[in-house]
Coordinates of C-alpha atoms in Angstrom, one line a residue:
M1 CA 85.6 -67.6 95.8
R2 CA 86.3 -71.2 96.5
R3 CA 89.6 -70.7 95.0
L4 CA 90.7 -68.2 97.7
F5 CA 90.4 -70.4 100.8
P6 CA 93.4 -72.8 99.9
L7 CA 95.5 -69.9 99.3
V8 CA 94.2 -67.9 102.7
T9 CA 95.1 -71.3 104.5
L10 CA 98.4 -71.6 103.0
S11 CA 99.3 -68.2 103.9
L12 CA 98.1 -68.5 107.4
L13 CA 100.2 -71.5 107.9
A14 CA 103.5 -69.9 106.1
A15 CA 103.4 -66.5 107.8
P16 CA 105.2 -67.7 110.8
A17 CA 108.0 -69.3 108.6
A18 CA 108.7 -66.3 106.7
A19 CA 109.7 -64.3 110.0
R20 CA 113.5 -64.2 110.8
A21 CA 114.8 -66.5 113.6
Q22 CA 115.1 -63.6 116.2
E23 CA 113.8 -62.5 119.2
A24 CA 110.8 -60.0 119.1
P25 CA 112.2 -56.3 119.4
A26 CA 111.1 -54.5 122.7
A27 CA 108.0 -52.3 122.3
P28 CA 108.9 -48.7 122.9
T29 CA 105.7 -48.2 124.9
L30 CA 103.3 -50.1 127.1
P31 CA 101.4 -52.9 125.5
E32 CA 97.7 -51.8 124.4
T33 CA 95.3 -53.2 126.8
V34 CA 92.0 -54.2 126.0
V35 CA 88.6 -54.8 128.4
T36 CA 86.0 -56.0 126.0
G37 CA 87.6 -59.3 124.9
T38 CA 87.9 -60.8 128.3
R39 CA 86.2 -58.5 131.1
A40 CA 89.6 -57.8 132.4
P41 CA 92.3 -55.6 131.1
L42 CA 94.7 -57.5 129.0
A43 CA 97.3 -56.8 126.7
A44 CA 95.8 -57.2 123.0
A45 CA 98.6 -59.5 121.8
R46 CA 97.3 -62.0 124.8
I47 CA 93.5 -62.2 124.0
P48 CA 92.5 -65.2 121.7
A49 CA 89.7 -63.2 120.0
A50 CA 90.5 -60.8 116.8
V51 CA 90.3 -57.3 118.3
T52 CA 90.4 -53.9 116.9
V53 CA 90.9 -50.7 118.8
I54 CA 89.9 -47.3 117.5
T55 CA 91.6 -44.6 119.8
R56 CA 90.8 -41.1 120.4
Q57 CA 94.0 -40.1 118.4
D58 CA 92.6 -42.2 115.4
I59 CA 89.2 -40.5 115.9
D60 CA 90.8 -37.0 115.6
E61 CA 93.3 -37.6 113.0
R62 CA 91.2 -39.4 110.6
G63 CA 88.2 -37.0 110.9
Y64 CA 85.6 -39.3 112.4
Q65 CA 82.4 -37.4 113.1
S66 CA 80.0 -40.4 113.8
L67 CA 80.1 -44.1 115.2
A68 CA 79.4 -44.9 111.4
E69 CA 82.4 -43.3 110.0
A70 CA 84.6 -44.8 112.9
L71 CA 83.5 -48.1 112.0
A72 CA 83.3 -48.2 108.2
A73 CA 87.3 -49.2 108.1
A74 CA 87.3 -51.9 111.0
P75 CA 88.4 -55.3 109.7
G76 CA 85.7 -57.7 109.2
L77 CA 82.7 -55.4 110.0
H78 CA 80.7 -54.1 106.8
L79 CA 78.7 -51.1 107.5
V80 CA 75.5 -50.2 105.5
Q81 CA 74.2 -46.9 105.8
V82 CA 71.2 -45.6 104.0
G83 CA 72.2 -42.3 103.6
G84 CA 74.7 -39.7 105.3
L85 CA 75.1 -38.5 108.9
G86 CA 72.2 -39.6 111.3
Q87 CA 70.6 -42.2 108.7
Q88 CA 69.9 -45.8 109.6
A89 CA 73.3 -47.7 109.5
S90 CA 73.5 -51.6 110.1
A91 CA 76.7 -53.4 110.9
F92 CA 77.3 -57.1 109.5
L93 CA 80.1 -58.4 111.5
R94 CA 81.8 -61.6 109.9
G95 CA 78.7 -62.2 107.8
A96 CA 76.3 -62.5 110.8
A97 CA 73.0 -60.5 110.5
S98 CA 72.9 -56.8 111.8
R99 CA 71.0 -57.8 114.7
H100 CA 73.9 -60.3 115.8
V101 CA 76.4 -57.6 117.0
R102 CA 76.2 -56.7 120.7
V103 CA 76.7 -52.9 121.3
L104 CA 77.9 -51.4 124.8
L105 CA 78.5 -48.1 126.3
D106 CA 81.0 -48.6 128.9
G107 CA 80.1 -52.1 129.2
V108 CA 76.5 -51.5 129.3
P109 CA 74.0 -52.7 126.2
I110 CA 72.5 -49.8 124.2
E111 CA 70.6 -51.5 121.8
D112 CA 67.0 -50.2 121.5
P113 CA 64.6 -53.0 122.7
S114 CA 61.8 -51.5 120.6
D115 CA 63.8 -52.2 117.1
P116 CA 61.7 -55.2 115.5
N117 CA 64.7 -57.4 115.2
G118 CA 66.6 -56.0 118.2
A119 CA 69.4 -54.5 116.0
F120 CA 71.5 -51.4 116.8
N121 CA 71.8 -48.4 114.7
F122 CA 75.0 -47.2 114.2
G123 CA 74.1 -44.2 112.5
N124 CA 73.1 -41.6 115.4
D125 CA 76.2 -41.6 118.0
L126 CA 78.6 -38.6 117.8
L127 CA 82.2 -39.3 119.4
G128 CA 82.9 -36.1 121.1
D129 CA 82.8 -37.8 124.4
I130 CA 84.2 -41.2 123.2
E131 CA 87.8 -42.0 124.3
R132 CA 88.1 -45.3 122.5
I133 CA 86.2 -47.9 120.7
E134 CA 86.9 -51.7 121.0
V135 CA 85.4 -54.2 118.3
V136 CA 85.9 -58.2 119.0
R137 CA 84.9 -60.3 116.4
G138 CA 83.6 -63.7 116.8
P139 CA 81.1 -65.4 119.2
A140 CA 80.9 -63.4 122.5
S141 CA 77.9 -64.4 124.2
A142 CA 79.9 -66.3 127.1
L143 CA 80.7 -62.7 128.2
Y144 CA 78.0 -60.5 127.3
G145 CA 74.8 -62.7 126.5
S146 CA 72.2 -62.2 123.7
G147 CA 73.2 -60.7 120.2
A148 CA 77.0 -61.8 120.3
I149 CA 76.9 -63.9 117.5
G150 CA 79.2 -61.9 115.2
G151 CA 80.9 -59.9 117.8
V152 CA 80.8 -56.9 120.4
V153 CA 81.3 -53.0 120.0
N154 CA 82.2 -51.4 123.0
L155 CA 82.4 -47.3 123.3
I156 CA 84.3 -46.2 126.3
T157 CA 83.7 -42.7 127.4
R158 CA 86.4 -40.2 128.2
R159 CA 87.8 -40.1 131.6
A160 CA 89.6 -37.4 133.7
P161 CA 93.3 -37.4 132.8
P162 CA 95.4 -38.5 136.2
G163 CA 96.9 -35.6 138.0
R164 CA 95.1 -32.8 136.3
A165 CA 92.6 -30.7 138.1
F166 CA 91.4 -29.0 135.0
A167 CA 91.7 -30.3 131.7
P168 CA 89.4 -28.6 129.0
F169 CA 88.8 -29.8 125.5
G170 CA 86.8 -28.7 122.7
E171 CA 86.6 -28.2 118.6
I172 CA 84.7 -26.2 116.1
A173 CA 84.4 -26.8 112.5
G174 CA 82.3 -26.0 109.5
G175 CA 82.2 -26.5 105.7
T176 CA 80.4 -27.6 102.7
Q177 CA 76.5 -28.4 103.0
R178 CA 76.3 -25.9 105.5
T179 CA 77.7 -28.1 107.9
L180 CA 78.6 -26.7 111.4
R181 CA 80.1 -29.1 114.4
G182 CA 81.3 -28.3 118.0
T183 CA 82.5 -29.8 121.0
V184 CA 83.1 -28.5 124.2
G185 CA 84.2 -30.2 127.6
A186 CA 86.6 -30.5 130.4
A187 CA 87.5 -33.1 133.0
G188 CA 89.4 -33.1 136.2
E189 CA 90.9 -35.0 139.1
S190 CA 91.5 -33.9 142.7
G191 CA 91.2 -34.9 146.1
G192 CA 89.9 -38.5 145.4
L193 CA 87.2 -37.0 142.9
D194 CA 87.2 -37.1 139.1
W195 CA 84.9 -35.7 136.7
M196 CA 84.1 -35.2 132.9
L197 CA 81.5 -33.0 131.2
A198 CA 81.0 -32.9 127.3
G199 CA 78.6 -31.3 125.0
Q200 CA 78.5 -31.7 121.5
A201 CA 76.2 -30.7 118.6
L202 CA 76.1 -30.8 114.8
S203 CA 74.0 -29.5 112.1
T204 CA 74.2 -30.0 108.3
R205 CA 71.8 -29.9 105.1
G206 CA 73.4 -33.1 104.3
F207 CA 72.9 -34.9 100.7
N208 CA 70.0 -36.5 98.9
A209 CA 70.0 -39.9 100.0
T210 CA 67.9 -41.4 97.1
A211 CA 70.4 -42.7 94.2
P212 CA 70.4 -39.7 91.6
R213 CA 70.2 -42.4 89.0
F214 CA 66.2 -42.7 89.6
L215 CA 64.3 -40.8 87.1
S216 CA 61.8 -39.6 89.6
S217 CA 64.7 -38.3 91.9
L218 CA 63.9 -34.9 93.2
G219 CA 67.4 -34.2 94.6
E220 CA 65.9 -33.3 98.1
R221 CA 68.5 -33.3 100.7
D222 CA 68.4 -35.2 104.0
G223 CA 69.6 -33.0 106.8
L224 CA 70.8 -33.6 110.4
H225 CA 70.5 -31.5 113.5
A226 CA 72.0 -33.5 116.4
A227 CA 73.0 -32.7 119.9
A228 CA 74.5 -34.7 123.0
F229 CA 75.5 -34.2 126.5
T230 CA 77.8 -36.3 128.9
A231 CA 78.3 -36.2 132.7
R232 CA 80.7 -38.5 134.2
L233 CA 81.6 -38.6 138.2
G234 CA 83.7 -40.8 140.0
A235 CA 85.2 -41.0 143.5
T236 CA 87.9 -43.0 145.2
P237 CA 87.5 -42.6 149.2
I238 CA 90.1 -44.8 149.7
E239 CA 92.5 -46.9 147.9
G240 CA 90.7 -50.2 146.1
T241 CA 87.3 -48.8 146.6
R242 CA 85.8 -46.6 143.7
F243 CA 82.2 -45.3 142.7
E244 CA 81.3 -44.1 139.4
A245 CA 78.3 -42.7 137.9
L246 CA 77.6 -41.6 134.2
L247 CA 74.5 -39.7 132.3
R248 CA 74.3 -39.6 128.7
W249 CA 71.6 -38.0 126.4
R250 CA 71.6 -37.4 122.8
E251 CA 69.0 -36.4 120.3
N252 CA 69.0 -36.3 116.7
V253 CA 66.3 -34.8 114.3
F254 CA 66.8 -35.6 110.5
G255 CA 64.9 -35.9 107.0
L256 CA 64.5 -39.2 105.8
D257 CA 63.9 -40.8 102.2
D258 CA 62.4 -43.7 100.6
V259 CA 63.3 -45.6 97.2
P260 CA 62.9 -45.6 94.5
R261 CA 61.8 -41.7 95.0
D262 CA 62.5 -38.8 97.2
D263 CA 60.0 -38.0 99.8
P264 CA 60.5 -34.2 100.9
N265 CA 57.9 -34.6 103.9
Y266 CA 59.3 -37.6 105.6
S267 CA 61.3 -36.8 108.8
G268 CA 62.3 -38.3 112.2
S269 CA 63.6 -38.0 115.7
D270 CA 65.8 -40.3 117.9
R271 CA 66.3 -39.7 121.4
R272 CA 68.4 -41.8 124.1
W273 CA 68.9 -41.5 127.8
I274 CA 71.5 -43.8 129.3
G275 CA 72.7 -43.6 132.8
W276 CA 74.7 -46.1 135.0
M277 CA 76.0 -46.1 138.6
R278 CA 78.6 -48.6 139.9
G279 CA 80.9 -49.3 143.1
E280 CA 83.7 -51.5 143.5
T281 CA 85.9 -52.6 146.0
R282 CA 88.9 -54.9 146.6
L283 CA 89.1 -57.7 149.4
L284 CA 91.8 -60.2 150.2
D285 CA 94.5 -58.0 150.0
G286 CA 93.4 -56.7 146.5
R287 CA 93.4 -60.3 145.1
W288 CA 89.6 -60.0 145.0
T289 CA 87.5 -57.2 143.1
T290 CA 83.8 -57.2 143.3
G291 CA 81.3 -54.5 142.0
L292 CA 77.9 -54.0 141.5
R293 CA 76.3 -51.7 138.5
L294 CA 72.9 -50.4 137.8
A295 CA 72.3 -49.2 134.4
A296 CA 69.0 -47.9 132.5
T297 CA 68.4 -46.9 129.0
H298 CA 65.5 -45.2 127.5
D299 CA 65.0 -44.8 123.5
R300 CA 62.2 -42.7 121.8
R301 CA 62.0 -42.9 118.1
R302 CA 59.5 -40.8 116.1
Y303 CA 59.0 -41.0 112.1
V304 CA 56.5 -38.5 110.4
N305 CA 55.5 -38.6 106.9
L306 CA 52.8 -35.8 106.0
P307 CA 51.2 -35.9 102.6
D308 CA 52.6 -34.4 99.3
A309 CA 52.5 -34.2 95.7
G310 CA 53.9 -37.5 95.2
S311 CA 51.8 -39.2 98.1
P312 CA 48.5 -38.5 99.9
A313 CA 49.3 -41.1 102.7
S314 CA 50.7 -39.9 106.0
T315 CA 52.7 -41.9 108.8
Y316 CA 53.1 -41.3 112.4
D317 CA 55.2 -43.8 113.9
L318 CA 56.4 -44.0 117.7
Y319 CA 58.7 -46.3 119.3
R320 CA 59.5 -46.5 122.8
G321 CA 62.1 -49.0 124.5
E322 CA 63.3 -49.3 128.2
R323 CA 66.0 -51.5 129.6
V324 CA 67.2 -51.7 133.0
V325 CA 70.2 -53.7 134.0
L326 CA 71.7 -54.8 137.2
D327 CA 75.1 -56.8 137.2
W328 CA 77.3 -58.2 140.0
A329 CA 80.9 -58.9 138.4
N330 CA 83.9 -60.1 140.1
T331 CA 87.7 -61.1 139.4
V332 CA 89.7 -63.1 141.6
R333 CA 93.5 -62.8 140.8
L334 CA 94.9 -66.3 141.8
G335 CA 98.3 -65.3 140.7
G336 CA 100.8 -68.3 139.9
F337 CA 102.1 -71.6 140.7
G338 CA 104.5 -73.8 139.2
P339 CA 104.3 -73.0 135.0
V340 CA 101.1 -71.0 135.8
S341 CA 101.2 -67.5 135.7
D342 CA 98.6 -64.5 135.8
A343 CA 95.6 -66.9 136.5
L344 CA 92.3 -65.0 136.9
L345 CA 88.8 -66.3 138.0
A346 CA 86.0 -64.1 136.7
F347 CA 82.3 -64.7 137.6
G348 CA 78.7 -62.9 138.2
V349 CA 74.9 -62.6 138.0
A350 CA 73.1 -60.2 135.9
E351 CA 69.4 -59.4 135.6
E352 CA 68.0 -57.5 132.6
R353 CA 64.6 -56.1 132.1
E354 CA 63.1 -54.9 128.8
R355 CA 59.9 -53.0 127.7
V356 CA 58.5 -51.8 124.5
D357 CA 55.4 -49.7 123.8
S358 CA 55.3 -48.9 119.9
A359 CA 52.8 -48.2 117.2
S360 CA 54.0 -47.9 113.5
G361 CA 52.6 -48.3 109.8
S362 CA 49.3 -47.4 107.8
P363 CA 45.9 -48.3 109.4
F364 CA 45.7 -51.6 107.6
F365 CA 49.1 -52.3 108.1
R366 CA 49.4 -51.0 111.6
T367 CA 52.0 -52.6 113.7
T368 CA 51.7 -52.5 117.7
V369 CA 53.8 -53.7 120.6
N370 CA 53.2 -53.4 124.1
A371 CA 55.2 -56.2 126.3
S372 CA 58.0 -56.4 128.3
Q373 CA 60.3 -59.6 129.4
R374 CA 62.9 -60.4 132.1
S375 CA 66.2 -62.3 131.9
L376 CA 68.6 -63.6 134.5
A377 CA 72.1 -65.0 133.9
G378 CA 75.0 -66.2 135.3
H379 CA 78.6 -66.3 134.0
G380 CA 82.0 -67.5 134.7
G381 CA 85.6 -67.5 133.2
L382 CA 88.9 -68.7 133.7
Q383 CA 92.1 -67.4 132.1
F384 CA 96.0 -67.9 132.7
R385 CA 99.2 -68.3 131.2
L386 CA 101.4 -71.4 130.8
F387 CA 105.2 -71.3 130.6
D388 CA 105.3 -67.6 130.0
R389 CA 104.1 -67.7 126.5
L390 CA 100.8 -69.6 126.0
D391 CA 97.5 -67.5 127.2
L392 CA 94.5 -70.0 127.7
S393 CA 90.8 -68.8 128.5
A394 CA 87.6 -70.3 128.9
G395 CA 84.2 -69.0 129.9
L396 CA 80.8 -70.2 130.3
R397 CA 77.2 -68.6 130.7
H398 CA 73.6 -69.6 131.1
D399 CA 70.8 -67.0 130.1
A400 CA 67.3 -67.8 131.7
P401 CA 64.9 -65.3 129.8
E402 CA 61.1 -65.2 131.0
G403 CA 58.8 -67.2 129.1
F404 CA 61.0 -69.2 126.6
D405 CA 64.1 -71.3 126.3
G406 CA 67.1 -70.4 128.0
A407 CA 70.9 -70.5 126.3
T408 CA 74.0 -72.0 127.4
S409 CA 77.1 -70.3 125.9
W410 CA 80.5 -71.5 125.9
Q411 CA 83.9 -70.2 125.0
V412 CA 87.6 -71.2 124.8
G413 CA 90.9 -69.8 123.0
G414 CA 94.3 -69.4 123.5
V415 CA 97.1 -67.4 122.2
L416 CA 100.6 -69.0 121.6
A417 CA 103.6 -66.5 121.6
L418 CA 106.8 -67.6 119.5
P419 CA 109.3 -64.8 120.2
E420 CA 112.0 -66.9 118.5
I421 CA 110.0 -66.0 115.4
A422 CA 108.3 -62.7 116.4
T423 CA 104.8 -64.7 115.8
R424 CA 101.9 -65.2 117.8
L425 CA 99.5 -68.1 116.9
R426 CA 95.6 -67.7 118.0
A427 CA 92.7 -70.1 118.1
S428 CA 89.3 -70.1 119.5
A429 CA 85.8 -71.7 119.3
G430 CA 82.3 -71.0 121.1
T431 CA 78.6 -70.5 121.0
A432 CA 76.5 -67.7 120.9
F433 CA 72.7 -66.8 121.0
K434 CA 70.3 -63.9 119.9
A435 CA 67.0 -63.9 122.1
P436 CA 63.9 -63.1 120.2
S437 CA 62.9 -59.4 120.3
L438 CA 59.5 -58.1 121.8
F439 CA 58.3 -57.4 118.5
Q440 CA 59.1 -61.2 117.2
R441 CA 57.1 -62.7 120.3
F442 CA 54.2 -60.2 120.9
G443 CA 54.0 -58.0 117.8
V444 CA 50.6 -57.4 116.3
I445 CA 50.2 -56.5 112.6
G446 CA 46.6 -55.5 111.7
T447 CA 44.1 -58.5 112.1
F448 CA 46.2 -60.9 110.2
F449 CA 49.6 -61.3 112.1
R450 CA 50.5 -62.4 115.6
G451 CA 54.1 -62.5 116.9
N452 CA 55.2 -66.0 118.2
P453 CA 56.0 -66.1 122.2
D454 CA 57.3 -69.7 121.8
L455 CA 60.1 -68.9 119.5
R456 CA 63.7 -70.1 120.4
P457 CA 67.0 -68.1 120.5
E458 CA 69.1 -68.2 117.5
R459 CA 72.0 -69.7 117.8
S460 CA 75.5 -70.5 116.6
L461 CA 78.9 -72.3 116.8
A462 CA 82.0 -70.9 115.3
W463 CA 85.5 -71.3 115.5
E464 CA 88.7 -69.4 114.1
A465 CA 92.4 -69.8 113.9
G466 CA 95.2 -67.3 112.8
A467 CA 98.8 -66.0 113.1
E468 CA 100.4 -62.6 113.3
T469 CA 104.0 -62.1 112.5
D470 CA 106.4 -59.1 112.9
L471 CA 109.0 -58.7 110.2
L472 CA 112.3 -57.1 110.0
D473 CA 112.6 -55.8 113.4
G474 CA 109.1 -54.0 113.3
F475 CA 109.3 -52.8 109.8
A476 CA 106.0 -54.9 109.1
T477 CA 103.4 -56.8 110.7
V478 CA 101.4 -59.6 108.7
S479 CA 98.1 -61.6 110.1
A480 CA 95.8 -63.9 108.2
L481 CA 92.8 -65.5 110.0
Y482 CA 90.4 -68.1 108.9
F483 CA 86.9 -68.4 110.6
E484 CA 83.8 -70.5 110.1
S485 CA 80.5 -70.3 111.8
R486 CA 77.2 -72.3 111.5
V487 CA 73.8 -70.4 112.7
R488 CA 70.6 -72.2 113.3
D489 CA 67.1 -71.6 114.4
L490 CA 67.2 -68.0 112.7
I491 CA 63.7 -66.3 112.9
N492 CA 61.7 -65.7 109.8
F493 CA 58.1 -65.1 108.7
D494 CA 56.2 -68.3 107.8
A495 CA 54.9 -69.1 104.4
A496 CA 51.2 -67.4 105.1
F497 CA 52.9 -64.2 106.9
R498 CA 50.7 -64.7 109.8
T499 CA 53.6 -65.3 112.5
L500 CA 57.2 -65.9 112.8
E501 CA 58.9 -69.2 113.1
N502 CA 62.8 -70.5 113.7
V503 CA 63.1 -71.7 110.1
D504 CA 66.5 -70.8 108.6
R505 CA 69.9 -71.7 108.9
A506 CA 73.1 -69.9 107.7
R507 CA 76.6 -71.0 107.1
I508 CA 79.5 -68.3 107.2
R509 CA 83.2 -68.7 106.5
G510 CA 86.0 -66.3 105.8
A511 CA 89.2 -64.7 106.2
E512 CA 90.7 -61.7 107.4
L513 CA 94.2 -60.7 106.1
G514 CA 96.3 -57.6 107.4
L515 CA 99.6 -56.1 106.8
T516 CA 101.0 -53.2 108.6
L517 CA 104.1 -51.1 107.6
S518 CA 105.9 -48.9 109.6
P519 CA 109.1 -48.1 107.2
A520 CA 109.8 -44.9 109.1
P521 CA 108.7 -43.2 112.5
W522 CA 106.7 -40.4 110.5
L523 CA 105.3 -43.1 108.4
S524 CA 102.8 -46.1 108.6
A525 CA 100.1 -47.8 106.8
T526 CA 97.7 -50.6 107.3
L527 CA 95.9 -52.7 104.8
A528 CA 92.6 -55.1 105.8
W529 CA 91.0 -57.3 103.6
A530 CA 88.0 -59.2 104.5
I531 CA 86.7 -62.3 102.7
T532 CA 83.2 -63.5 103.4
D533 CA 81.2 -66.2 102.1
A534 CA 77.9 -66.1 103.9
R535 CA 75.0 -68.3 102.3
D536 CA 71.6 -69.6 103.4
A537 CA 72.5 -73.2 104.5
A538 CA 69.3 -74.5 102.8
T539 CA 69.4 -73.1 99.3
G540 CA 73.1 -71.9 99.0
E541 CA 72.2 -68.5 98.1
R542 CA 74.4 -65.7 99.3
L543 CA 72.8 -63.8 102.0
P544 CA 71.9 -60.3 101.4
R545 CA 74.4 -57.1 101.9
R546 CA 77.3 -59.4 102.7
P547 CA 80.2 -58.2 100.3
E548 CA 82.4 -60.9 99.2
H549 CA 85.3 -58.7 99.6
V550 CA 86.1 -55.6 101.6
V551 CA 89.3 -53.9 101.6
G552 CA 90.5 -50.8 104.0
V553 CA 93.6 -49.0 103.5
T554 CA 94.4 -46.6 106.2
A555 CA 98.1 -44.5 106.7
R556 CA 99.5 -42.0 108.9
I557 CA 101.8 -39.6 107.3
A558 CA 104.0 -37.0 109.5
P559 CA 106.4 -35.5 107.1
L560 CA 106.8 -32.6 109.8
P561 CA 106.7 -32.7 113.5
R562 CA 103.5 -30.8 113.5
L563 CA 101.7 -32.4 110.4
V564 CA 99.7 -35.4 110.3
I565 CA 98.0 -36.7 107.0
A566 CA 95.7 -39.4 107.3
P567 CA 94.3 -40.9 104.0
E568 CA 91.7 -43.7 104.1
I569 CA 90.2 -45.8 101.3
L570 CA 87.5 -48.3 101.6
L571 CA 86.9 -50.5 98.7
T572 CA 83.6 -52.6 98.8
G573 CA 82.9 -55.9 96.5
R574 CA 79.7 -57.0 95.4
S575 CA 77.1 -57.6 97.4
R576 CA 73.6 -59.7 96.8
E577 CA 70.1 -58.0 97.3
A578 CA 67.0 -59.9 97.7
P579 CA 64.3 -60.0 95.6
F580 CA 62.1 -57.1 95.2
A581 CA 64.8 -54.9 97.1
S582 CA 66.6 -53.7 93.9
Y583 CA 65.5 -51.3 91.5
A584 CA 65.9 -50.3 88.0
D585 CA 66.3 -46.5 87.1
D586 CA 62.5 -46.0 86.4
G587 CA 61.9 -47.3 89.9
T588 CA 60.6 -50.7 88.9
P589 CA 61.8 -53.5 91.6
F590 CA 63.3 -56.3 90.1
P591 CA 61.3 -59.7 91.4
T592 CA 64.9 -61.8 91.5
A593 CA 68.1 -61.3 93.4
R594 CA 70.5 -59.1 92.0
S595 CA 73.9 -57.9 92.8
N596 CA 75.1 -54.4 94.0
P597 CA 78.0 -53.2 92.1
A598 CA 81.4 -52.5 93.9
G599 CA 82.4 -49.2 95.0
V600 CA 85.3 -47.2 96.3
V601 CA 85.3 -44.2 98.7
A602 CA 88.5 -42.1 99.4
N603 CA 88.7 -39.8 102.5
L604 CA 91.6 -37.5 103.5
T605 CA 92.1 -35.5 107.0
A606 CA 95.1 -33.3 107.6
S607 CA 96.2 -31.8 111.0
W608 CA 98.5 -29.2 111.9
R609 CA 99.6 -28.6 115.4
W610 CA 99.4 -24.9 115.8
S611 CA 100.5 -24.8 119.3
D612 CA 100.4 -27.1 122.2
A613 CA 96.6 -26.2 122.9
A614 CA 95.4 -25.7 119.3
T615 CA 95.2 -28.0 116.2
L616 CA 94.0 -27.0 112.9
F617 CA 92.5 -29.7 110.7
V618 CA 90.8 -30.2 107.4
E619 CA 88.5 -33.0 106.7
G620 CA 87.5 -34.4 103.1
R621 CA 85.1 -37.1 102.6
N622 CA 84.4 -39.2 99.7
L623 CA 87.0 -37.0 97.5
G624 CA 86.2 -38.8 94.2
N625 CA 82.6 -38.3 94.9
S626 CA 81.5 -42.0 94.3
R627 CA 78.0 -42.9 93.9
F628 CA 78.4 -46.1 95.4
E629 CA 75.1 -47.9 96.8
P630 CA 75.6 -49.9 100.1
A631 CA 72.1 -51.0 99.8
N632 CA 70.3 -50.7 96.6
G633 CA 68.9 -47.2 95.7
F634 CA 70.6 -45.5 98.6
V635 CA 73.8 -43.5 97.6
V636 CA 76.7 -42.6 99.9
P637 CA 77.0 -39.1 100.8
G638 CA 78.7 -37.0 98.1
R639 CA 82.0 -35.0 98.5
S640 CA 82.5 -32.8 101.3
L641 CA 85.2 -30.5 103.1
L642 CA 85.2 -29.3 106.6
L643 CA 87.6 -26.9 108.3
G644 CA 88.0 -26.4 111.9
V645 CA 90.2 -26.0 115.1
R646 CA 90.7 -28.6 118.0
L647 CA 91.6 -27.2 121.5
G648 CA 93.0 -28.9 124.5
L649 CA 95.1 -28.2 127.5

């Protein structure tokens, strides 16, 4: 591993020199803009952070059914799902812990406050109402507050297409494992009003999540029944003034398994409501945009395990989490003067309230939380361009949670365009934090454990630098980026397992290498290679479930005008499992840390545009029927095939 870092650094420095000394070719389309990286729309090439955008076209052409499937090939993001659709899925972004990813829907935080660590489950959400997904890697607490140590994932819902009074869309598909999937929706715009409605459902028998290598495996399948509904309404009564509202509901019912043996009577349900209202207007001849948003989320999770032949025990776990956010945000376009152009000032104030009521575990090990907390935050940022080639940005935010120490986060970055050699250089640095969860502060386990209300936030300091170069008039784009971060005050149990303390530290470094080839208008391919070295700073041991290497290869092949073939190959390297978290085939846990073997999963989706209104598609997942275990004992879903038709006018 250590040998790779000098090579990565050398390639990062050498990439610009490898380009021909020429002007960058003009892009045939408008540059893609990103909202999440700066809070204001900005071309992706001008954002100092590393950004990945998954568009609606990507979702359709690659056959992504869930958020977990869509993020599996995102550079620098390793997804660990303990089973198939609807199962618990954790994201490790740039080697940070799964609780160190901030997740948003249209800019609104949607993590479940009742999760003991405050982590987000990426296995629940379907994508029928999602227009795009933006992934920003690196510290982002200066923009989005608690949790953004590894980065941010922002889901952006569909909107009405401009100038269309009525635009229906939908799909229906079915296939192996008795899988049925459907989406129906419509959107429109007329007379200053716009709207979008979408309903979606998925039912599948699924696969056995427990690895078949276990001698006690029963082969019992873990199915999923999922449904969701989204309504969005907007109004623009006068130019420069807009009102919007959204309501989204989804509920999943699923089977669960444990390791090292199947559990046929273990099931769960997960329901979430989210709603927000927002109004904004422009002042000072449109230079100042000010907006106020009120948002609320409600999560309810229930897990039931009835007695069976394998175990007489029973379980009834119930989690309820609520969050209310009030956010006042402003952007002031300062224009330009002298060598400065596109100057923009952003500032705002936010208040967030969380409440949890949960009870889980056996009578002796019963875990309960009944608590709430409130946090106030103020943030400001400045971005501008120098000499029409250097984009600079800086941000500062202070969060003041109720009852414990606050946190101040900062971020600075820049992008230097070198059109003479078709190259862009990026560098940034910043801090981030994760506030203690309500369980960590106020949780109770039996009579022997109490949370620690005096816990400090977990904090990080990180930097990154990289380059991106276009070669041979757009034939290829190569990129290389190196990053380092230090995380301190990590929360863990004390030696007596009676409370929690800020006791751990981590050091993480790595590289993200990319290559995109576009040899012909009908052919493009992308390779993303993430190298991660995440270690406990005190012991030097690798952190669990952070693979040394993750390689994703995706392609878009359109040999005929109406045909698109989209292969995807995901290669995951070895990862470490903690002591007693890996098992022999007979189910015996290993008392020492061990490595999970590497694995490969291959997917293929093909789409045929039968008419302007209908597209036929076939989706094949895990075509090689890999038995890869992203978490020891839990196997990836087996081979599946889905046929369907997608409609849109």
